[in-house]
CSV table of C-alpha atoms in Angstrom, one decimal:
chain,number,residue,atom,x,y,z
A,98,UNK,CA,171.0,84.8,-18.2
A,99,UNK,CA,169.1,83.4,-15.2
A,100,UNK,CA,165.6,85.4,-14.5
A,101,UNK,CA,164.1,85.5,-10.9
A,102,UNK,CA,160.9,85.1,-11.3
A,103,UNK,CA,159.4,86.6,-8.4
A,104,UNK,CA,160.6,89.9,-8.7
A,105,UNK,CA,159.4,90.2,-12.1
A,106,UNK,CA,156.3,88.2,-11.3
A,107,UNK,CA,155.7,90.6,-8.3
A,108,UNK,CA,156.5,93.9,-9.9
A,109,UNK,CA,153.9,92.9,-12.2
A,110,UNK,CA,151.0,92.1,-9.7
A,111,UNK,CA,151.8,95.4,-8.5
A,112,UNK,CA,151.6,97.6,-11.5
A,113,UNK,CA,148.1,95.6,-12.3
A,114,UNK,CA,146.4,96.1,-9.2
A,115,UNK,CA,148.1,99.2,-7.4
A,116,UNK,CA,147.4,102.0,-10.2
A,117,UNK,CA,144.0,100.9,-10.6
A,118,UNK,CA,141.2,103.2,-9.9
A,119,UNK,CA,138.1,100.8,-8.9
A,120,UNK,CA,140.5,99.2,-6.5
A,121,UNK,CA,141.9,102.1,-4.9
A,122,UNK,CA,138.3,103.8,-4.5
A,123,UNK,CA,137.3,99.5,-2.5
A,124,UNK,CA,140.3,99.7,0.2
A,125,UNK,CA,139.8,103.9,0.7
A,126,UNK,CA,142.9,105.4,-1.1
A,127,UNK,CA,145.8,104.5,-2.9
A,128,UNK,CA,149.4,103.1,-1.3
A,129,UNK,CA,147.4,99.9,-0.3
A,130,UNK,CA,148.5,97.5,-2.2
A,131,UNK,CA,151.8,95.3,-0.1
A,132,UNK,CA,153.9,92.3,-1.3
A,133,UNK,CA,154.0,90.3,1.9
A,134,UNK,CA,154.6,92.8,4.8
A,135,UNK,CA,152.9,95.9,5.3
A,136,UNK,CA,154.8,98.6,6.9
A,137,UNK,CA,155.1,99.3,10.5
A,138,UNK,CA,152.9,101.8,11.7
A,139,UNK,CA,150.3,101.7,8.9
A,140,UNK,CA,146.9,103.3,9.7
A,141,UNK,CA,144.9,101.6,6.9
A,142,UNK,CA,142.0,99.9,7.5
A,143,UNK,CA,141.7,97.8,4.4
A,144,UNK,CA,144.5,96.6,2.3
A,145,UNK,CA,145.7,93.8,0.2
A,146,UNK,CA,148.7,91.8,0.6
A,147,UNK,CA,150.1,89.9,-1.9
A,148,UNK,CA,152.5,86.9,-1.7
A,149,UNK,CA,154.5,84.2,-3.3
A,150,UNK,CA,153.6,80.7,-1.9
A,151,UNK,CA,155.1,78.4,-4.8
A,152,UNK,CA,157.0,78.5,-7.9
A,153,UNK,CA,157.8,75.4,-10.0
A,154,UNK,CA,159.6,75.5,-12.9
A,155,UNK,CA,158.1,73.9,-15.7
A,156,UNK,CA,160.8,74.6,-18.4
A,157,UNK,CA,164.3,75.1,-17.9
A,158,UNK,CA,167.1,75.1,-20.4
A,159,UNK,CA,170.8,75.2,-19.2
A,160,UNK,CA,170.9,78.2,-16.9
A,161,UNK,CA,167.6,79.5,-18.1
A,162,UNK,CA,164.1,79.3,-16.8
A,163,UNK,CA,162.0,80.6,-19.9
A,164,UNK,CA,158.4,79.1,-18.3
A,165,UNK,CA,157.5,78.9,-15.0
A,166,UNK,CA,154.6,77.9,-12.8
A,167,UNK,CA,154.0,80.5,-9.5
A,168,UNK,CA,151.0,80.3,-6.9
A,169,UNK,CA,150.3,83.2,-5.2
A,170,UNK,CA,147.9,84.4,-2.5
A,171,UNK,CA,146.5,87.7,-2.9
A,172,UNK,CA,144.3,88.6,-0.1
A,173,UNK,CA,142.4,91.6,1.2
A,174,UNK,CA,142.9,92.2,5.1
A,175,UNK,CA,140.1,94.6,7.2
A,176,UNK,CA,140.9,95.9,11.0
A,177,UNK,CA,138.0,95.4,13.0
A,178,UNK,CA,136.0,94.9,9.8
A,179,UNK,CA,133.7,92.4,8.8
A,180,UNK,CA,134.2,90.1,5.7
A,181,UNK,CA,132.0,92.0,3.7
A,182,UNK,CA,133.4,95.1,3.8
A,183,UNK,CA,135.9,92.8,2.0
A,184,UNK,CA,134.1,91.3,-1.1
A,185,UNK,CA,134.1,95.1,-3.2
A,186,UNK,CA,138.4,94.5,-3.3
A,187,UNK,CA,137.8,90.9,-3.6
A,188,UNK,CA,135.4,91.1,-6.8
A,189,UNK,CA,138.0,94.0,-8.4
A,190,UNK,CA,140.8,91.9,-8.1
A,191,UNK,CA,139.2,88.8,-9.9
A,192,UNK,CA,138.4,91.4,-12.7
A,193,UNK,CA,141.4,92.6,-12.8
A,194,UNK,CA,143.0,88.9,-13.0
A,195,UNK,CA,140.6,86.6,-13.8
A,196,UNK,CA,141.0,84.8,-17.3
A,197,UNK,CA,144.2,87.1,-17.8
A,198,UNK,CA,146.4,86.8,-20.9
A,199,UNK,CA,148.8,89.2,-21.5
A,200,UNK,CA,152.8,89.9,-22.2
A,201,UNK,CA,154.3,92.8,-20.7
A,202,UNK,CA,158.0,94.4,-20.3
A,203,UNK,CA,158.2,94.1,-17.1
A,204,UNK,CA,162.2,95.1,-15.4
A,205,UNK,CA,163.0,95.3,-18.9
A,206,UNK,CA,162.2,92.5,-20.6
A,207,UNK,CA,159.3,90.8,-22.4
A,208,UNK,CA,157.0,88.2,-20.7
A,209,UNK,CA,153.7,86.5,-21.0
A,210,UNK,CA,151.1,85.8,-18.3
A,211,UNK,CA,148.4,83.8,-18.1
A,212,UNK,CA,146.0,83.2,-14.6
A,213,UNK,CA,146.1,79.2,-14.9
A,214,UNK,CA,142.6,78.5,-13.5
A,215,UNK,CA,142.1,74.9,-12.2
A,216,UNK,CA,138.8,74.3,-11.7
A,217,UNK,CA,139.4,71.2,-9.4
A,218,UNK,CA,141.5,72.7,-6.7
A,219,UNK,CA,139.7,74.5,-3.2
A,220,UNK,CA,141.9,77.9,-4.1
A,221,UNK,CA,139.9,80.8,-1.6
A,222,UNK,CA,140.0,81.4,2.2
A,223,UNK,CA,138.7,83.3,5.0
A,224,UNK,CA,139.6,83.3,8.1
A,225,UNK,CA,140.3,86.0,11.2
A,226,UNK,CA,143.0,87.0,13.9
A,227,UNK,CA,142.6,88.3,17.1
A,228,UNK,CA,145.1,90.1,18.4
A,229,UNK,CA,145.1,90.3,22.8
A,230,UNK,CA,144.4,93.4,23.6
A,231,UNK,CA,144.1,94.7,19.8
A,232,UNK,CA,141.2,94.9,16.7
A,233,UNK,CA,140.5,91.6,15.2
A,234,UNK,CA,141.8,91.2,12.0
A,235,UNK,CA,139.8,89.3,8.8
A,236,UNK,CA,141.7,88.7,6.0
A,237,UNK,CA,140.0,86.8,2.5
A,238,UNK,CA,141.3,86.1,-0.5
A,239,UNK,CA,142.3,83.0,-2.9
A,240,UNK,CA,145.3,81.6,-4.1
A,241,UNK,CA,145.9,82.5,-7.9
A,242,UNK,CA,148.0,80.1,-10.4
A,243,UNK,CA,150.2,82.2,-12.6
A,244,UNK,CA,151.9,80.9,-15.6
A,245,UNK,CA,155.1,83.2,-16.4
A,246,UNK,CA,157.1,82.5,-19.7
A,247,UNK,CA,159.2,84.3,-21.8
A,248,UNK,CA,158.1,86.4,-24.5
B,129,UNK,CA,141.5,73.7,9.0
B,130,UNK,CA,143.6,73.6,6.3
B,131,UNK,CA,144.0,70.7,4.4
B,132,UNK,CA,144.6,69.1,0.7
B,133,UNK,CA,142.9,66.0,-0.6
B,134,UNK,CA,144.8,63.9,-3.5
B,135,UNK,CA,142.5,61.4,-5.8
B,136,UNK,CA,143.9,59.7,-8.2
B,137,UNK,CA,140.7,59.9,-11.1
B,138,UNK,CA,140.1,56.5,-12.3
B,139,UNK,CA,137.8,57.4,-15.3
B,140,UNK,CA,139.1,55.1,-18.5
B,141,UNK,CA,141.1,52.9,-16.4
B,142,UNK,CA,138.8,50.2,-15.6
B,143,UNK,CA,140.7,47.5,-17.5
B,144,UNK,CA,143.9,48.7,-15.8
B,145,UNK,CA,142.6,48.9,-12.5
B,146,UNK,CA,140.5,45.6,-12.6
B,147,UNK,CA,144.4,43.9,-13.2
B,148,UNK,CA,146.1,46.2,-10.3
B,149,UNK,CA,143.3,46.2,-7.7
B,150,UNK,CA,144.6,48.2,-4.3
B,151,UNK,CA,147.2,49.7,-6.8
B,152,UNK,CA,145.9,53.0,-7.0
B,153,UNK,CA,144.6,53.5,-3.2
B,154,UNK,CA,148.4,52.5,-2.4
B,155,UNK,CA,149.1,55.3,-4.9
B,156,UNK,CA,147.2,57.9,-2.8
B,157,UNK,CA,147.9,57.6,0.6
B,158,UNK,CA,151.9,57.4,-0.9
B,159,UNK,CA,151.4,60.4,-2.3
B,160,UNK,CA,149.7,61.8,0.7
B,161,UNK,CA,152.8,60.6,3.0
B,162,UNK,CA,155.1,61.9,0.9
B,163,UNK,CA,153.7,65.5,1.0
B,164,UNK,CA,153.1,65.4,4.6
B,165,UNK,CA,156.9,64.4,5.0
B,166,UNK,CA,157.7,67.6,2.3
B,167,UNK,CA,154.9,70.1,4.6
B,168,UNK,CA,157.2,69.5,7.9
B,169,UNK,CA,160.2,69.6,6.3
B,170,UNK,CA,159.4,73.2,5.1
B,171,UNK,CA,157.0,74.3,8.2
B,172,UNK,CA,158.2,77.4,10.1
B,173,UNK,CA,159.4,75.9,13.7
B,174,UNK,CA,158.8,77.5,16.9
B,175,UNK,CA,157.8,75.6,19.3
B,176,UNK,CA,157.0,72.4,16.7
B,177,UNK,CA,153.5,72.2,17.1
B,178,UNK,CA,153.1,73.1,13.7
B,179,UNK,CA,155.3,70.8,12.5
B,180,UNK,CA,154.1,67.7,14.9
B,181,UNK,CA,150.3,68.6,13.8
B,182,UNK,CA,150.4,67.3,9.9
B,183,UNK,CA,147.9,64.4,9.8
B,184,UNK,CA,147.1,62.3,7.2
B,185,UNK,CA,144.1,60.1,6.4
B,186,UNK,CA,142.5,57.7,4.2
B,187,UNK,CA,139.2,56.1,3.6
B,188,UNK,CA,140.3,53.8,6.8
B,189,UNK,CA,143.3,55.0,8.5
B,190,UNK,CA,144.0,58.4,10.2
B,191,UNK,CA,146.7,59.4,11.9
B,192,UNK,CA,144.8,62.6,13.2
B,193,UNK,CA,144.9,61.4,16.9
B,194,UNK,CA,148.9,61.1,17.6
B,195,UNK,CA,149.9,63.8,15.7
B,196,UNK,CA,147.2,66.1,17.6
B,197,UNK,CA,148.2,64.9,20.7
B,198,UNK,CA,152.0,65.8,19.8
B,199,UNK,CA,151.1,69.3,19.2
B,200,UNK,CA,149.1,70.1,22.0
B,201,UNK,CA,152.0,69.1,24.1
B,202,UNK,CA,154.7,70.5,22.5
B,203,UNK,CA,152.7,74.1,22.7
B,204,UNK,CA,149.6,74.0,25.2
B,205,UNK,CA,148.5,77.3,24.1
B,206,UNK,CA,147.8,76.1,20.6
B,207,UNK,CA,144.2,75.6,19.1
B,208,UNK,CA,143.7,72.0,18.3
B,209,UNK,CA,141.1,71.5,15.7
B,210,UNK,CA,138.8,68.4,15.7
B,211,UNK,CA,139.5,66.2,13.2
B,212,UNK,CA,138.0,66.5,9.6
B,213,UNK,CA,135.8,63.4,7.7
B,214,UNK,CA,137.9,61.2,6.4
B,215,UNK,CA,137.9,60.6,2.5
B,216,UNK,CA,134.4,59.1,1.6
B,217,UNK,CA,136.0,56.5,-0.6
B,218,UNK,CA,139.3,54.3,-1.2
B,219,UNK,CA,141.8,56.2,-3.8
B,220,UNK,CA,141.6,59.4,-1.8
B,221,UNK,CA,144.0,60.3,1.0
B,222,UNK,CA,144.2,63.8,2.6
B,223,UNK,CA,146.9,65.5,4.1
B,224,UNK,CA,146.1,68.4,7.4
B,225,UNK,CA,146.9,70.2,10.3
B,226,UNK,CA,145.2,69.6,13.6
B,227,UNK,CA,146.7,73.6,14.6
B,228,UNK,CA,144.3,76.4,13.6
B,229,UNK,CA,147.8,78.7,13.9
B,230,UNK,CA,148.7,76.4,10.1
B,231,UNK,CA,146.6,79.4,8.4
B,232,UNK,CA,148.7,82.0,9.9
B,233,UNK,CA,152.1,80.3,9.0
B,234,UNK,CA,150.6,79.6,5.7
B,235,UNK,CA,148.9,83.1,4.8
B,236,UNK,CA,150.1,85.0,7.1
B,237,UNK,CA,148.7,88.0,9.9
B,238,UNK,CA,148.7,91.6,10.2
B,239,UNK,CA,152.4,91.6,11.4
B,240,UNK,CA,154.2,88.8,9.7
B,241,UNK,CA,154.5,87.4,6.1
B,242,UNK,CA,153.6,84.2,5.3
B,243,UNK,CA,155.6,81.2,5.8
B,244,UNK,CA,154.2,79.0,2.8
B,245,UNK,CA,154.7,74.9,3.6
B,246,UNK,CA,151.7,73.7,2.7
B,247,UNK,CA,151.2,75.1,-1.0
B,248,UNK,CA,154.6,74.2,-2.3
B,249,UNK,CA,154.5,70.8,-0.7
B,250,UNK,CA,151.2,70.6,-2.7
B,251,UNK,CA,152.5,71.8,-5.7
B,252,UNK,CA,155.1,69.1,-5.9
B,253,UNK,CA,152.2,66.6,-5.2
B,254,UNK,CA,150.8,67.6,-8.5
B,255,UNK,CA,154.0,66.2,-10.2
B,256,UNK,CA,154.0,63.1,-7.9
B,257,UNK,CA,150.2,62.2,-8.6
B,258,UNK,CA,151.0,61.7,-12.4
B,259,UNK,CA,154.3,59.3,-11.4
B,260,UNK,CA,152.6,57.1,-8.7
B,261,UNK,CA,149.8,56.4,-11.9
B,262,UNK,CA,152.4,55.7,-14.5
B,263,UNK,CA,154.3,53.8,-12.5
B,264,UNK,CA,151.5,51.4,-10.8
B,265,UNK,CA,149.9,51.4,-14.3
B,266,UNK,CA,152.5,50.7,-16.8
B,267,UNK,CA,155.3,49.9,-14.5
């Protein structure tokens, strides 16, 4: 059976940084955690968006991809807020992933995960958007390597 | 500005390098032009500017100036950034966008995902850095 990785690597960003308390109480209330898009019409004023910017398979038998190498960004966005009203979400999320080693079931099936620091690569960023007419938007975060193989 | 430097590390290959000198600069800047060539390839197109703005530059060449030039006229609107130092020594090249909209595309804004170009390209250049040493140092 061939596994998509990002689902499963997604569904699993989400259950680790969605439920958890210490976050929620950082971005003001729970429901603020979004793969990619966040939905029209949201009101929040600090959330974090996650999303997939790479996946390279690193082993791959026959049809199979048991390992696999995936960068993501993971990134906490404020509405007419400045960067530091940022770093409280910023510093949970490293806990929360920082040095992380763990299998899970995820959709069913067993994998391991491991936060593949590389301490030579530039991996965090800042920066802000102005929208005409609209609240400026600053949105910070870092890129995290994510080794996915399985279990 | 967003950007990506590759460096091919030399420690322990002094003998090597001593018997292929310029081997390992040439090794750089390849893999430099080859991820530029992979950025555009996968850069979300609108008006091209994105895509015309992917510079790259060595210790003593830059191609900064052209592709700048190419984006600004493709879209006048966009927000040319000046040009970043060049690598400080030979066997370093970078790769960069003269656009500050590359961020967006990469990462993303309030209303649209993120069009990733840069970081997969960058990725592959992982893969590429260890081939252009084996192959310039035990051909």
């Amino acid at each position: 059976m061939t596994v998509y990785e990002p689902i499963r690597a997604a569904t699993w960003l989400y259950s680790r940084l969605e439920p958890d308390a210490t976050l929620r109480t950082a971005l003001g209330g729970s429901g603020r955690v979004f793969n990619a898009t966040v939905p029209q019409g949201s009101t929040h004023t600090k959330y974090v968006v996650f999303q997939l910017l790479s996946l390279v398979p690193t082993v791959c038998q026959g049809p199979t991809r048991p390992a696999a190498e995936l960068v993501y960004s993971i990134k906490a966005v404020g509405v007419a807020l400045p960067f530091s009203a940022l770093y409280a979400a910023l510093d949970r999320i490293e806990a929360l992933l920082f040095g992380v080693d763990v299998t899970a079931t995820i959709l069913g099936a067993s994998w391991h995960f491991t936060v593949a620091e590389r301490p030579d690569t530039s991996l965090g960023f800042e920066y802000v958007e102005r929208t005409p007419g609209g609240p400026d938007y600053t949105h910070a975060g870092r890129r995290w390597p994510i080794m996915m193989q399985a279990a | 500005m967003i950007r990506a430097t590759a460096t091919l590390r030399t420690a322990g290959l002094d003998s090597y390098i001593a018997r292929l000198p310029g081997a390992l600069d040439d090794g750089a800047e390849a893999v430099a032009q080859r991820t530029a060539v992979r950025w555009r390839e996968l850069a979300h197109v609108v008006t091209g500017s994105y895509r015309a703005s992917i510079f790259v530059q060595t210790h003593d060449h830059s191609d900064y100036a052209e592709h700048a030039s190419a984006a600004q006229a493709l879209n006048p609107h966009a927000v040319i950034l000046p040009e970043p130092p060049r690598p400080a020594r030979k066997g370093a090249a970078s790769v960069g966008s003269a656009v500050e909209h590359a961020m967006f595309e990469e990462l993303g804004t309030s209303t649209r995902p993120a069009h990733p170009a840069f970081t997969p390209a960058v990725e592959l250049a992982r893969a590429d850095l260890r081939a252009e040493i084996q192959k310039r140092i035990a051909p």
